C-alpha cells in the first residue's frame, strides 16, 4: 500500500500543517502496512527536505523545477497527480490551506478519487475505509466512508500532534511533465505583511473583543502579545468599529487561525467568532461574565476584568 503526502512549502520551508500531514501519513502507512512517500513542490534546501524523514516520510520526492517556484494551482495539481500515478498511491494526504484546498480538489478529480476534507482522526478500517471529519465549523463530526480505489484526505489543522524521530528519508528529484497551459496564470508579485508572524501562521495569538472598551485601551493586550511574541487579533465588531485593523479580525467572516495558544480578552465567544478560532490547541478566556459562551470552548478560563488580569499575565510571562 502506498501513501502519498503533499508537503506545501512557504519560502522554502515546509508548512507546519504539512508536517502534521506527513506524520499522519506515517500513521496511516503503519495501519495499512505501506510506505509514506512525500512530494514537495517548489524551492527547498536539502536540509529542509531531509527534515521530512523525522516526521515519518519513508521517501521524499522533490519537484524543484524553477517553473514551480511560485505556487500555481493547476501546475501543482498536475505534479501531485503525476506523483500519485508514478508511486501507485492509493491514499493521498494533504493539509488544509487555500492552495492545498484547490490542489486537493483538482487532484482528486483527475484521479477519480473520493475526497474528504477537514479530516480529524486516523481512518477506521473495520467496515471499509471511513474517516471522521469536522463539519458546521467544528460544531459536529461526520463519519464518511470512501469507496473509491484511490482516497484523498485533507487533514484539518492541529488534528494530530507529530512526534519526531531521527529517522531519515532519501530525497529524489521528481520530474513531472506539466502541460504549458497549467502555467496560464502567473503570480507576478507577492506582498507580505512584515513584523509579527501573519495570523494564519501564528503559533500564539492574543485577541481582544468589545470588552476592551475602546482602541485607546489596547496597550495591556499589546504588552502581553509582545511579552509572549504573539500576534494580535480581534473580534469582528472591534474591526468594524475601526478600533483595530481589518486584517486582525478572526472568525467565520475573518481570518481562520489555529495557534497552539489563543488568548481571548473580553470576547463573548459568539458562534461566528468560534468558527475561526476553534482549531486552536489551547484556548484561554478572560471575561468578567462567568456565563460568557466562550468559557464552554475554553481550556482555561479566568473570570475577571481584562484590565486587572492582562498586566498580571504580562508580568508573569516577563518573570519567566
Ligand atoms: C453573518 C455573521 C458573521 C459574523 N462573523 C464574525 C466573525 O467572523 N468574527 C467575530 O468575532 N464575530 C462575527 N460576527 C459577530 C458575532 O456574532 C458577535 O457579535 C461578535 O463576535 C461579538 O464580539 P465581542 O465578543 O467582541 O463583543 P460582545 O458580544 O459585546 O462581547 C464582549 C464581551 O466582553 C466581556 N467584557 C466586558 N467588559 C469586560 C472586561 N472589562 N473584562 C473582561 N471581559 C469583559 C463581556 O462580558 C462580553 O462577553 C458575525 C455575525 C454575523 C451575523
Short mmCIF file of C-alpha atoms and ligand atoms in Angstrom, two decimals:
data_model
loop_
_atom_site.label_atom_id
_atom_site.label_comp_id
_atom_site.label_asym_id
_atom_site.label_seq_id
_atom_site.Cartn_x
_atom_site.Cartn_y
_atom_site.Cartn_z
CA UNK A 1 0.00 0.00 0.00
CA UNK A 2 1.46 3.36 -0.99
CA UNK A 3 0.60 6.61 0.78
CA UNK A 4 1.47 9.97 -0.80
CA UNK A 5 1.57 13.21 1.17
CA UNK A 6 1.66 16.69 -0.40
CA UNK A 7 4.12 18.85 1.55
CA UNK A 8 3.47 22.53 0.93
CA UNK A 9 6.42 24.90 1.05
CA UNK A 10 6.39 28.56 2.01
CA UNK A 11 9.64 30.42 1.30
CA UNK A 12 11.46 27.11 1.09
CA UNK A 13 10.15 25.89 4.45
CA UNK A 14 7.66 23.03 4.86
CA UNK A 15 4.48 24.39 6.45
CA UNK A 16 3.60 23.20 9.95
CA UNK A 17 0.29 21.81 8.69
CA UNK A 18 2.15 19.75 6.08
CA UNK A 19 4.44 18.32 8.77
CA UNK A 20 1.27 17.20 10.56
CA UNK A 21 0.09 15.61 7.29
CA UNK A 22 3.42 13.77 6.87
CA UNK A 23 3.16 12.37 10.40
CA UNK A 24 -0.49 11.45 9.79
CA UNK A 25 0.63 9.71 6.55
CA UNK A 26 3.18 7.70 8.54
CA UNK A 27 0.44 6.55 10.93
CA UNK A 28 -1.84 5.57 8.01
CA UNK A 29 1.07 3.70 6.39
CA UNK A 30 1.61 1.86 9.68
CA UNK A 31 -2.08 0.87 9.80
CA UNK A 32 -2.20 -0.26 6.19
CA UNK A 33 1.28 -1.70 6.08
CA UNK A 34 2.76 0.55 3.40
CA UNK A 35 5.20 3.30 2.52
CA UNK A 36 4.79 7.01 3.19
CA UNK A 37 6.16 8.98 0.25
CA UNK A 38 6.14 12.78 0.43
CA UNK A 39 6.08 15.07 -2.59
CA UNK A 40 7.43 18.59 -2.02
CA UNK A 41 6.84 21.05 -4.84
CA UNK A 42 8.92 24.20 -5.24
CA UNK A 43 12.15 25.56 -3.90
CA UNK A 44 13.61 23.92 -0.75
CA UNK A 45 17.06 23.13 0.60
CA UNK A 46 18.28 19.57 1.09
CA UNK A 47 18.29 20.14 4.86
CA UNK A 48 14.66 21.22 4.81
CA UNK A 49 13.62 18.20 2.76
CA UNK A 50 15.69 15.85 4.93
CA UNK A 51 13.62 17.03 7.90
CA UNK A 52 10.59 15.21 6.45
CA UNK A 53 12.16 11.88 7.42
CA UNK A 54 11.96 12.96 11.06
CA UNK A 55 8.20 13.29 10.66
CA UNK A 56 7.76 9.82 9.22
CA UNK A 57 8.38 10.12 5.45
CA UNK A 58 9.90 6.95 4.03
CA UNK A 59 10.90 8.71 0.79
CA UNK A 60 10.81 12.33 -0.36
CA UNK A 61 10.18 13.31 -3.98
CA UNK A 62 11.24 16.85 -4.80
CA UNK A 63 9.70 18.62 -7.79
CA UNK A 64 12.12 21.54 -7.71
CA UNK A 65 11.81 22.81 -11.30
CA UNK A 66 12.25 26.61 -11.24
CA UNK A 67 8.87 26.96 -13.01
CA UNK A 68 7.28 25.52 -9.86
CA UNK A 69 8.83 28.07 -7.51
CA UNK A 70 5.69 30.16 -7.21
CA UNK A 71 2.59 28.30 -6.09
CA UNK A 72 0.46 27.55 -9.13
CA UNK A 73 -2.71 25.56 -8.50
CA UNK A 74 -3.00 23.92 -11.94
CA UNK A 75 0.69 23.02 -12.19
CA UNK A 76 0.84 21.75 -8.61
CA UNK A 77 -2.24 19.59 -9.22
CA UNK A 78 -0.59 18.07 -12.29
CA UNK A 79 2.60 17.33 -10.34
CA UNK A 80 0.67 15.78 -7.44
CA UNK A 81 -1.41 13.70 -9.87
CA UNK A 82 1.74 12.54 -11.69
CA UNK A 83 3.41 11.64 -8.38
CA UNK A 84 0.32 9.68 -7.32
CA UNK A 85 0.37 7.75 -10.61
CA UNK A 86 4.11 7.08 -10.51
CA UNK A 87 4.05 5.85 -6.87
CA UNK A 88 0.77 3.95 -7.31
CA UNK A 89 -0.58 5.78 -4.26
CA UNK A 90 -3.95 4.64 -3.01
CA UNK A 91 -4.20 7.16 -0.18
CA UNK A 92 -3.22 10.79 -0.82
CA UNK A 93 -2.98 13.16 2.12
CA UNK A 94 -2.93 16.95 2.03
CA UNK A 95 -3.20 19.63 4.71
CA UNK A 96 -5.69 22.47 4.89
CA UNK A 97 -4.61 25.73 3.21
CA UNK A 98 -6.08 27.87 0.47
CA UNK A 99 -3.56 26.50 -2.05
CA UNK A 100 -3.90 22.88 -0.90
CA UNK A 101 -7.73 23.04 -0.94
CA UNK A 102 -7.66 23.88 -4.65
CA UNK A 103 -4.86 21.41 -5.46
CA UNK A 104 -6.59 18.63 -3.50
CA UNK A 105 -9.90 19.02 -5.33
CA UNK A 106 -8.27 19.05 -8.78
CA UNK A 107 -6.04 16.08 -7.99
CA UNK A 108 -8.97 14.05 -6.67
CA UNK A 109 -10.89 14.93 -9.84
CA UNK A 110 -8.03 13.90 -12.11
CA UNK A 111 -7.64 10.57 -10.28
CA UNK A 112 -11.41 9.98 -9.98
CA UNK A 113 -10.80 9.60 -6.28
CA UNK A 114 -13.18 10.10 -3.37
CA UNK A 115 -12.09 13.12 -1.36
CA UNK A 116 -12.86 14.07 2.24
CA UNK A 117 -11.83 17.38 3.78
CA UNK A 118 -11.38 18.55 7.39
CA UNK A 119 -10.35 15.05 8.49
CA UNK A 120 -9.75 14.93 12.24
CA UNK A 121 -8.77 11.33 13.01
CA UNK A 122 -6.97 8.32 11.61
CA UNK A 123 -9.17 6.23 9.28
CA UNK A 124 -11.24 3.33 10.57
CA UNK A 125 -10.82 0.12 8.61
CA UNK A 126 -13.28 -2.24 10.33
CA UNK A 127 -16.03 -1.59 7.78
CA UNK A 128 -14.28 -0.45 4.61
CA UNK A 129 -12.39 2.85 4.88
CA UNK A 130 -14.11 5.60 6.82
CA UNK A 131 -12.89 8.89 8.27
CA UNK A 132 -14.20 11.41 10.77
CA UNK A 133 -14.44 14.97 9.55
CA UNK A 134 -15.31 18.19 11.28
CA UNK A 135 -18.48 19.88 9.98
CA UNK A 136 -20.51 23.01 10.73
CA UNK A 137 -17.34 24.96 11.58
CA UNK A 138 -16.28 22.48 14.22
CA UNK A 139 -19.66 22.10 15.94
CA UNK A 140 -20.19 18.47 14.85
CA UNK A 141 -18.44 15.50 13.30
CA UNK A 142 -19.47 13.25 10.41
CA UNK A 143 -18.32 9.75 9.60
CA UNK A 144 -17.69 9.35 5.88
CA UNK A 145 -16.89 6.12 4.06
CA UNK A 146 -14.79 6.35 0.91
CA UNK A 147 -15.44 3.59 -1.62
CA UNK A 148 -13.13 4.60 -4.47
CA UNK A 149 -9.83 2.75 -5.06
CA UNK A 150 -7.88 5.97 -4.52
CA UNK A 151 -8.77 8.01 -1.47
CA UNK A 152 -7.83 11.65 -0.89
CA UNK A 153 -7.85 13.01 2.67
CA UNK A 154 -7.38 16.67 3.54
CA UNK A 155 -6.32 16.90 7.16
CA UNK A 156 -7.68 19.60 9.49
CA UNK A 157 -5.07 21.77 11.19
CA UNK A 158 -3.96 20.59 14.65
CA UNK A 159 -5.81 17.26 14.22
CA UNK A 160 -2.66 15.34 15.10
CA UNK A 161 0.44 16.21 17.11
CA UNK A 162 3.57 14.95 15.36
CA UNK A 163 6.19 13.09 17.35
CA UNK A 164 9.54 13.37 15.61
CA UNK A 165 12.31 10.79 15.48
CA UNK A 166 15.80 10.72 14.00
CA UNK A 167 14.65 8.60 11.03
CA UNK A 168 15.98 9.71 7.66
CA UNK A 169 14.31 9.51 4.27
CA UNK A 170 16.06 9.52 0.88
CA UNK A 171 15.32 12.57 -1.27
CA UNK A 172 14.87 12.06 -5.03
CA UNK A 173 14.28 14.63 -7.76
CA UNK A 174 10.84 14.28 -9.34
CA UNK A 175 10.19 15.47 -12.86
CA UNK A 176 6.59 15.78 -13.95
CA UNK A 177 5.51 16.56 -17.48
CA UNK A 178 3.44 19.65 -16.74
CA UNK A 179 1.34 20.95 -19.59
CA UNK A 180 2.21 24.54 -20.60
CA UNK A 181 -1.43 25.56 -20.22
CA UNK A 182 -1.08 24.85 -16.49
CA UNK A 183 1.09 27.96 -16.27
CA UNK A 184 -1.61 30.17 -17.80
CA UNK A 185 -1.93 32.16 -14.57
CA UNK A 186 1.25 33.60 -13.11
CA UNK A 187 1.95 35.19 -9.74
CA UNK A 188 3.80 38.36 -10.64
CA UNK A 189 4.11 39.93 -7.19
CA UNK A 190 3.60 38.80 -3.61
CA UNK A 191 3.12 41.36 -0.87
CA UNK A 192 3.75 40.11 2.62
CA UNK A 193 2.85 41.51 6.00
CA UNK A 194 6.00 42.36 7.91
CA UNK A 195 6.65 42.46 11.64
CA UNK A 196 4.89 39.79 13.63
CA UNK A 197 4.00 36.35 12.26
CA UNK A 198 0.93 36.64 9.98
CA UNK A 199 -2.26 35.49 11.75
CA UNK A 200 -2.91 32.30 9.73
CA UNK A 201 0.63 31.09 10.55
CA UNK A 202 0.77 32.33 14.15
CA UNK A 203 1.51 29.91 16.95
CA UNK A 204 0.47 32.32 19.70
CA UNK A 205 -2.42 34.77 19.39
CA UNK A 206 -3.71 37.38 21.83
CA UNK A 207 -7.12 38.64 20.75
CA UNK A 208 -9.43 41.39 22.00
CA UNK A 209 -13.17 41.98 21.83
CA UNK A 210 -15.60 44.71 22.72
CA UNK A 211 -14.81 44.08 26.38
CA UNK A 212 -11.59 46.08 25.78
CA UNK A 213 -13.98 49.08 25.67
CA UNK A 214 -12.09 51.17 23.09
CA UNK A 215 -8.97 51.42 20.89
CA UNK A 216 -7.22 53.58 23.50
CA UNK A 217 -7.27 50.62 25.91
CA UNK A 218 -5.34 48.15 23.72
CA UNK A 219 -1.91 48.70 25.33
CA UNK A 220 -2.26 45.98 28.05
CA UNK A 221 -3.19 43.47 25.31
CA UNK A 222 -0.26 44.61 23.11
CA UNK A 223 2.08 44.31 26.10
CA UNK A 224 1.06 40.69 26.70
CA UNK A 225 1.40 39.90 22.98
CA UNK A 226 4.87 41.44 22.94
CA UNK A 227 5.97 39.57 26.06
CA UNK A 228 4.79 36.28 24.52
CA UNK A 229 5.96 37.05 20.97
CA UNK A 230 2.32 36.60 19.91
CA UNK A 231 0.33 38.00 17.00
CA UNK A 232 -2.68 40.20 17.84
CA UNK A 233 -6.24 39.60 16.65
CA UNK A 234 -9.74 40.91 17.36
CA UNK A 235 -13.45 40.18 17.07
CA UNK A 236 -15.48 41.49 14.12
CA UNK A 237 -17.20 44.39 15.89
CA UNK A 238 -13.81 45.64 17.02
CA UNK A 239 -12.55 45.93 13.44
CA UNK A 240 -15.95 47.19 12.22
CA UNK A 241 -15.64 49.99 14.79
CA UNK A 242 -12.12 50.70 13.47
CA UNK A 243 -10.60 50.02 16.89
CA UNK A 244 -8.22 47.59 15.19
CA UNK A 245 -7.26 46.96 11.52
CA UNK A 246 -9.48 44.62 9.47
CA UNK A 247 -6.71 42.10 8.85
CA UNK A 248 -6.85 41.27 12.59
CA UNK A 249 -10.50 40.19 12.50
CA UNK A 250 -10.83 36.44 13.15
CA UNK A 251 -13.90 34.27 12.77
CA UNK A 252 -16.37 32.96 10.24
CA UNK A 253 -16.06 36.07 8.08
CA UNK A 254 -12.47 36.81 9.08
CA UNK A 255 -9.13 35.05 9.27
CA UNK A 256 -9.16 31.41 10.45
CA UNK A 257 -6.42 30.73 12.98
CA UNK A 258 -5.08 27.54 14.54
CA UNK A 259 -2.39 28.56 17.01
CA UNK A 260 -1.11 26.50 19.89
CA UNK A 261 -2.39 29.22 22.23
CA UNK A 262 -5.32 31.62 21.70
CA UNK A 263 -5.98 34.13 24.49
CA UNK A 264 -9.40 35.79 24.17
CA UNK A 265 -9.69 39.05 26.11
CA UNK A 266 -13.20 40.47 26.58
CA UNK A 267 -14.70 38.42 23.76
CA UNK A 268 -18.13 36.82 24.30
CA UNK A 269 -17.49 33.73 22.16
CA UNK A 270 -20.30 34.03 19.62
CA UNK A 271 -20.51 31.06 17.26
CA UNK A 272 -19.26 33.18 14.34
CA UNK A 273 -16.12 34.06 16.32
CA UNK A 274 -15.55 30.47 17.45
CA UNK A 275 -15.79 29.31 13.82
CA UNK A 276 -12.44 30.94 13.13
CA UNK A 277 -10.59 30.02 16.30
CA UNK A 278 -11.83 26.63 17.48
CA UNK A 279 -8.92 24.77 15.86
CA UNK A 280 -6.62 26.42 18.42
CA UNK A 281 -4.91 23.86 20.60
CA UNK A 282 -5.29 25.70 23.92
CA UNK A 283 -7.86 28.45 24.42
CA UNK A 284 -7.64 30.84 27.38
CA UNK A 285 -10.62 33.10 28.00
CA UNK A 286 -10.64 36.23 30.17
CA UNK A 287 -14.13 37.60 30.74
CA UNK A 288 -15.98 39.33 33.58
CA UNK A 289 -19.14 37.32 32.82
CA UNK A 290 -18.87 33.71 34.08
CA UNK A 291 -21.78 32.83 31.74
CA UNK A 292 -19.96 34.06 28.61
CA UNK A 293 -20.33 31.31 25.94
CA UNK A 294 -16.57 31.37 25.28
CA UNK A 295 -15.94 29.58 28.61
CA UNK A 296 -17.57 26.44 27.13
CA UNK A 297 -14.89 26.32 24.43
CA UNK A 298 -12.04 27.30 26.77
CA UNK A 299 -9.31 25.06 28.14
CA UNK A 300 -8.58 27.67 30.82
CA UNK A 301 -10.94 30.41 31.93
CA UNK A 302 -10.25 33.49 34.01
CA UNK A 303 -13.36 35.25 35.33
CA UNK A 304 -12.05 38.75 35.74
CA UNK A 305 -11.59 42.22 34.35
CA UNK A 306 -9.13 42.28 31.43
CA UNK A 307 -7.61 45.47 32.79
CA UNK A 308 -6.69 43.69 36.04
CA UNK A 309 -5.76 40.35 34.52
CA UNK A 310 -3.69 41.36 31.48
CA UNK A 311 -0.93 43.30 33.35
CA UNK A 312 -0.63 40.39 35.82
CA UNK A 313 -0.26 37.87 32.99
CA UNK A 314 2.32 40.08 31.27
CA UNK A 315 4.31 40.43 34.48
CA UNK A 316 4.18 36.64 35.00
CA UNK A 317 5.38 35.99 31.42
CA UNK A 318 8.21 38.51 31.83
CA UNK A 319 9.21 36.95 35.14
CA UNK A 320 9.62 33.69 33.18
C1 LIG B 1 -23.07 36.59 9.49
C2 LIG B 1 -22.24 36.99 10.68
C3 LIG B 1 -20.88 36.79 10.64
C4 LIG B 1 -20.09 37.13 11.72
N1 LIG B 1 -18.73 36.91 11.67
C5 LIG B 1 -17.99 37.18 12.76
C6 LIG B 1 -16.58 36.91 12.77
O1 LIG B 1 -16.01 36.45 11.79
N2 LIG B 1 -15.88 37.17 13.91
C7 LIG B 1 -16.46 37.69 15.02
O2 LIG B 1 -15.75 37.92 16.02
N3 LIG B 1 -17.78 37.97 15.03
C8 LIG B 1 -18.54 37.74 13.93
N4 LIG B 1 -19.86 38.04 13.96
C9 LIG B 1 -20.38 38.78 15.12
C10 LIG B 1 -20.66 37.88 16.30
O3 LIG B 1 -21.97 37.34 16.18
C11 LIG B 1 -20.57 38.67 17.62
O4 LIG B 1 -21.43 39.79 17.55
C12 LIG B 1 -19.17 39.17 17.93
O5 LIG B 1 -18.23 38.11 17.85
C13 LIG B 1 -19.14 39.74 19.34
O6 LIG B 1 -17.93 40.39 19.53
P1 LIG B 1 -17.38 40.60 21.00
O7 LIG B 1 -17.38 39.29 21.70
O8 LIG B 1 -16.09 41.35 20.86
O9 LIG B 1 -18.41 41.62 21.65
P2 LIG B 1 -19.59 41.39 22.69
O10 LIG B 1 -20.55 40.38 22.23
O11 LIG B 1 -20.10 42.76 23.00
O12 LIG B 1 -18.87 40.77 23.97
C14 LIG B 1 -17.98 41.47 24.80
C15 LIG B 1 -17.58 40.53 25.92
O13 LIG B 1 -16.64 41.20 26.74
C16 LIG B 1 -16.93 40.91 28.10
N5 LIG B 1 -16.39 42.03 28.89
C17 LIG B 1 -16.88 43.29 29.00
N6 LIG B 1 -16.07 44.04 29.76
C18 LIG B 1 -15.04 43.24 30.14
C19 LIG B 1 -13.87 43.43 30.92
N7 LIG B 1 -13.58 44.62 31.45
N8 LIG B 1 -13.04 42.38 31.11
C20 LIG B 1 -13.32 41.15 30.59
N9 LIG B 1 -14.42 40.92 29.84
C21 LIG B 1 -15.25 41.95 29.59
C22 LIG B 1 -18.44 40.79 28.16
O14 LIG B 1 -18.84 40.01 29.28
C23 LIG B 1 -18.74 40.10 26.82
O15 LIG B 1 -18.73 38.70 26.96
C24 LIG B 1 -20.67 37.70 12.87
C25 LIG B 1 -22.07 37.89 12.91
C26 LIG B 1 -22.82 37.53 11.83
C27 LIG B 1 -24.31 37.74 11.90
#
